[in-house]
Amino acid sequence: MQHRKSRLPAYLLDIQREIEEYARGYGLDFWDVSFEILDYKRMQEVAAYGGFPVRYPHWRFGMDFDRLSKSHVYGLSQIYEMVINNNPAYAYLLEGNSLVDQKMVIAHVLGHVDFFKNNYFFSRTNRHMIDEMANHATRVRRHIERLGLEKVETFLDSCLCLENLFDPMSPFIVRHAAEPPPQEETPPVELPRLRAKGYMERFINPPEYLEKQRKKLDGERDKPRKIPREPERDVLQFLLEHAPLEPWERDLLSTVREEAYYFAPQRQTKVLNEGWAAYWHSKLLTQKVLKPSEVIDYADHNAGVLASAPGRFNPYKVGLTLLRHIEERWDKGRFGKEWNECDDYDARRTWDKRLGLGRQKIFEVRRLCDDVTFLDEYFTADFCAENQFFSFSRDERSGNYEIDSREFQKIKDKVLFQLTNFGEPFISVQDANHANRGELLLAHRHEGVDLHQDHARATLEALARIWRRPVNLHTMIHDKPRLLRYDGSAHSDEAG
Amino acid sequence: MALRIDPEHRRFRDIVRGKIRQNLRQYISSGQLIGRKGKNVVSIPVPQIDVPRFHFGNQGQGGVAQGPGKVGDVIGPGQPDEDGAGKAGSEPGEHVLEVEFSLEELADILGQELALPRIEPKGKERLITQRDRYVGIRRTGPESLRHFKRTFRQALRRQIMMGHYDPKRPLVVPVREDRRYRSWKTVPMRQSNALMVFIMDVSGSMGDEQKEIVRIESFWIDTWLRAQYDGLESRYIVHDATARAVDRDTFFRTRESGGTMISSAYRLCAKMIAEDFPASEWNIYPFQFSDGDNWSSDDTSACMEILRREILPSVNLFCYGQVESPYGTGQFIKDLDDAFKGEERMVTSEIKSKDAIADSIRTFLGKGK
């Protein structure tokens, strides 16, 4: 059977146009959005493909699909909305949802598309990714036809292990700014001499000493340059440039890298992006779109989206409440030196300068922030207390998760730690010729939490398959520096 | 509906099957599958397979959330210890994937993994009988098969369509074209029937652990044989000094005590076969489990006699599995081996521990009889 590609029926299209009109009125700025209605099976399929209709073949998508369809069967989850960062944007509606739900999703999606288009962190993403993904799929299929599934899949598995080893900031950094032209002759370097008065020169800088200095300098000049010169966080790029890869392997690795970079901003801005979309669906629906008879249903479903279960950090809710908090602060002028220095409780409580800058401010936030800067800048002690945040951890004795603090600074540190680098470890390439044996050396910048060791070892194996020489990882385990090594057949682990 | 992702989904399931195959021995000896048996599916817990990455071990990390409560309040139960170090995948970690397999698939994996040959049923049992089943309706046929209700319904329909029907005078007269007849289809019925007789020693010397081994091993034998035969009967016999036939449930639960006279079970088994399951029509597989401690050597020679005269001639295979028990002498397996040296249909195997179950199954079923 063919996949049913149902464009929106007329009545939903009318609703979409209507909501778009209201949204423009509020100043949202988005690309055309093409909605498609899918039944739940197709919806799970698309969700497993990360929102795209076509991806390269890999069992991981099958696994995600398996999980999604199981949790659907057991009634654990429902996919609400999905939208692709693409121009024009593509989004999906679930067949059989109530009209209120569809309205909510349409409004929510417009929020996301506005965000994709205007947020700085998305500015370097490929806006025709939907085509690019299809190209990737075709290329990978071609490799499979030529080389067989096993071979391609094994290599893809290895690449995917390293998927998170890239530098999300690198699209914004201009590197290797036009290498200076190699000079024919290096200018003669003056030998370092010890300072001496003329008549003492012969004694303080005797010829033997000068000769030694000359040798040292020559030695330094002849010493091979270290690769990479600076630690390199974009491990994937480094491997593309320096690992001994077959052309097809290079192609697969660069595919994985390209997709990782494409998805990165969505992970970098999860809280803000969802908060922004939730802000706008709630604003548009309650102010403009809903009929009185629909309000109760809307409130019910909206509450479901914004629910916060114990132990869960709900990005929709946190993002939304923080945006509203900012809006209120800038409406009432609760910012700046005067506000910060005021410690009169009553004055702060009734502080209202009627500036009305709130809307403008949140538009600024949506343009400039990612989650880290968003929360770093605006997650204040007031906000923290008002919204009953707490931090929790596992109690060693009982094994239960317990609230361990309601202290603002602790909570904020933890939030930021979890958001920084997507809550993943910082790993960089240190040396491509470790121990002068062509081994690869990576280093983990340890910040208090150890790596998952089984997975770290398995990842080293994948890395060794790509590097084709032994690989090493500097890390800390139980506060002691360790060097994990995999030489292609066995692991070792020494103090390092 | 065919989905684009189906090949990927299948591939994933293949990979999971591969995992299960790798760890089959572990699954066989753990016995945890038996409790998970649904009607025709078994749900198997496999450790989550995922792409490994450099990421943080989760221990004690916790997080930030919202809500009421004071410091020290429990917000949720912890997960099993998982600090990443230690043996790979020996304990199911926090992510456990439940994969459902039909019993046939499981038997298939078992067969491939233990290299079990397909069983060749006795020659005459491959006879295929045909049976007619009435499954449809057609317009022609013998009058004896005319379907009156459908015929009259057709006539009524015709009359209404043509406007001849008068509700005040509801007269319905079928004409030739209205007649409907039952039609049949010929269904081949395979008559490869098999009987499993499980015999267990439940005398005082058989402890819970021994019974657990018996239980697990019979589950797998049962699964395998069911995949081989369409009609499979099973009978259960427990014995101490006397034997009785019981149902499946009782078979695994009873705990009796007392002496052991294996001959009593053999007599019952022979009687069962002679009365209900003629050897010419049935593939018969007795499986006997005991700790090998018989009451007296007189009884043992009686056993050999019954086996030789009555049981062995009518069965495909006689399997004797001896579990190790701290009390027993374990003499019986030696007696059997001595008495039936060179007898193809007699298979004996010692099951020292749970880990030996897989090998024992292979010994029993590996001959493809």
XYZ file of C-alpha atoms in Angstrom, chain A residues 247-475:
229
model
C 36.480 6.842 0.609
C 33.219 5.132 1.572
C 34.205 5.173 5.227
C 34.983 8.849 5.008
C 31.596 9.387 3.426
C 29.771 7.564 6.233
C 31.696 9.346 8.930
C 31.043 12.733 7.415
C 27.354 11.849 7.066
C 27.150 11.070 10.753
C 29.022 14.253 11.573
C 26.841 16.421 9.405
C 23.674 15.071 10.993
C 25.098 15.504 14.473
C 25.758 19.157 13.728
C 22.320 19.585 12.275
C 20.608 18.252 15.392
C 22.918 19.982 17.860
C 21.055 23.327 18.149
C 17.828 21.502 18.915
C 19.510 19.858 21.855
C 21.234 23.083 22.843
C 17.962 24.989 23.016
C 15.521 22.366 24.240
C 14.240 24.353 27.219
C 14.038 27.707 25.506
C 12.632 26.310 22.281
C 9.898 24.304 23.983
C 9.197 27.132 26.375
C 8.871 29.542 23.486
C 6.509 27.262 21.591
C 4.443 26.616 24.726
C 4.293 30.349 25.435
C 2.900 31.010 21.997
C 0.442 28.171 21.778
C -0.990 29.217 25.091
C -1.047 32.915 24.147
C -2.584 32.314 20.725
C -5.158 29.815 21.854
C -6.400 31.531 24.961
C -6.393 35.021 23.518
C -7.585 34.404 19.994
C -8.289 30.955 18.705
C -10.400 29.018 21.171
C -14.175 28.998 21.264
C -15.592 29.138 24.777
C -16.690 25.513 24.492
C -13.127 24.396 23.851
C -11.432 26.036 26.783
C -11.857 23.194 29.266
C -10.447 20.594 26.882
C -7.570 22.865 26.054
C -6.778 23.480 29.708
C -6.848 19.759 30.358
C -4.428 18.895 27.568
C -2.221 21.856 28.256
C -1.917 20.769 31.868
C -0.770 17.385 30.617
C 2.007 18.975 28.571
C 3.162 21.137 31.442
C 2.877 18.539 34.179
C 5.912 18.165 36.354
C 6.390 14.777 37.854
C 8.681 14.431 40.823
C 12.218 13.887 39.675
C 11.555 15.172 36.208
C 12.751 18.387 34.701
C 10.023 19.321 32.234
C 11.545 21.611 29.606
C 8.114 22.798 28.452
C 7.176 23.963 31.894
C 10.507 25.405 32.947
C 10.936 27.224 29.635
C 7.432 28.625 29.682
C 7.451 29.834 33.280
C 10.890 31.358 32.898
C 9.843 33.264 29.770
C 6.765 34.549 31.572
C 8.915 35.502 34.519
C 11.214 37.498 32.242
C 8.277 39.155 30.556
C 6.888 40.250 33.895
C 10.251 41.535 35.095
C 10.802 43.664 32.043
C 7.186 44.850 32.013
C 7.604 46.042 35.574
C 11.151 47.225 35.268
C 12.545 44.675 37.693
C 16.054 44.735 36.363
C 19.187 46.803 36.402
C 21.335 48.212 39.145
C 18.557 49.783 41.161
C 16.563 46.554 41.319
C 19.564 44.415 42.057
C 20.643 46.558 44.944
C 17.230 46.938 46.488
C 16.810 44.683 49.476
C 13.582 46.063 50.842
C 11.175 43.159 50.657
C 8.049 45.294 50.335
C 9.500 47.548 47.703
C 10.543 44.572 45.642
C 7.178 42.935 45.994
C 5.269 45.931 44.682
C 7.958 47.088 42.236
C 6.316 48.209 39.022
C 7.708 50.884 36.784
C 5.229 50.198 34.015
C 7.911 49.937 31.370
C 6.077 47.373 29.271
C 9.313 46.036 27.799
C 8.453 42.393 28.442
C 7.429 41.317 24.977
C 10.408 42.998 23.411
C 12.693 41.333 25.931
C 11.512 37.806 25.333
C 11.903 38.280 21.594
C 15.474 39.290 22.307
C 15.971 36.185 24.435
C 14.644 33.953 21.676
C 17.071 35.523 19.228
C 20.227 35.354 21.303
C 20.063 32.578 23.874
C 20.631 28.901 24.072
C 19.662 26.941 27.177
C 22.885 27.615 29.011
C 22.815 31.382 28.556
C 19.034 31.456 29.036
C 19.193 29.824 32.434
C 22.493 31.333 33.440
C 21.187 34.828 32.863
C 17.573 34.589 33.959
C 17.288 31.721 36.432
C 17.229 33.932 39.506
C 16.828 33.185 43.178
C 13.324 34.675 43.055
C 12.347 32.473 40.172
C 13.851 29.442 41.826
C 11.927 29.976 45.045
C 8.628 30.910 43.387
C 8.649 27.727 41.360
C 9.719 25.418 44.148
C 12.822 24.077 42.485
C 14.940 21.577 44.325
C 17.906 19.453 43.513
C 17.880 15.755 44.217
C 20.349 12.950 44.267
C 20.555 9.337 45.145
C 20.916 8.436 48.744
C 23.702 5.898 49.026
C 22.155 3.931 51.840
C 18.539 3.588 50.821
C 19.142 3.798 47.087
C 16.207 6.169 46.779
C 16.226 9.534 45.119
C 15.879 12.235 47.718
C 15.620 15.979 47.725
C 19.073 17.093 48.772
C 18.846 20.837 48.623
C 16.678 23.876 48.137
C 19.644 26.182 48.111
C 19.558 28.469 45.088
C 23.216 28.297 44.156
C 23.359 24.526 44.359
C 20.283 24.151 42.233
C 21.510 26.553 39.641
C 24.926 24.899 39.455
C 23.268 21.574 38.873
C 20.937 22.918 36.202
C 23.808 24.511 34.344
C 25.978 21.444 34.698
C 23.287 19.306 33.139
C 22.817 21.684 30.253
C 26.437 22.420 29.505
C 27.590 20.467 26.478
C 24.196 18.672 26.554
C 25.143 17.191 29.889
C 27.862 15.208 28.197
C 31.551 14.976 28.960
C 34.114 17.224 27.304
C 36.446 15.061 25.271
C 39.160 16.265 22.961
C 41.948 14.920 20.807
C 45.311 15.608 22.402
C 47.800 13.819 20.255
C 47.704 11.800 17.067
C 51.147 10.395 17.663
C 50.984 9.446 21.285
C 54.166 7.875 22.636
C 55.561 8.357 19.165
C 53.744 5.238 18.044
C 50.955 6.713 15.974
C 48.484 6.070 18.752
C 45.569 8.391 19.336
C 45.274 10.126 22.666
C 42.011 11.659 23.836
C 41.462 13.443 27.076
C 38.356 13.766 29.160
C 38.138 17.041 31.046
C 36.926 15.660 34.332
C 34.423 17.795 36.148
C 33.397 15.698 39.058
C 31.487 12.901 37.390
C 33.155 9.755 36.097
C 32.488 8.286 32.703
C 30.356 5.197 32.340
C 33.228 2.765 32.125
C 31.744 -0.128 30.176
C 30.515 2.251 27.556
C 33.775 4.149 27.529
C 35.626 0.922 26.777
C 33.172 -0.025 24.054
C 33.539 3.438 22.558
C 37.315 3.097 22.547
C 36.906 -0.110 20.576
C 34.861 1.764 18.004
C 37.453 4.498 17.888
C 40.224 1.965 17.352
C 38.339 0.507 14.400
C 38.396 3.916 12.779
C 41.890 4.974 13.817
C 43.337 1.512 13.055
C 45.969 1.973 15.741
C 45.764 1.762 19.519
C 43.725 4.474 21.195
C 44.036 6.001 24.639
C 41.787 8.034 26.866
C 42.896 10.143 29.790
C 40.212 10.347 32.432
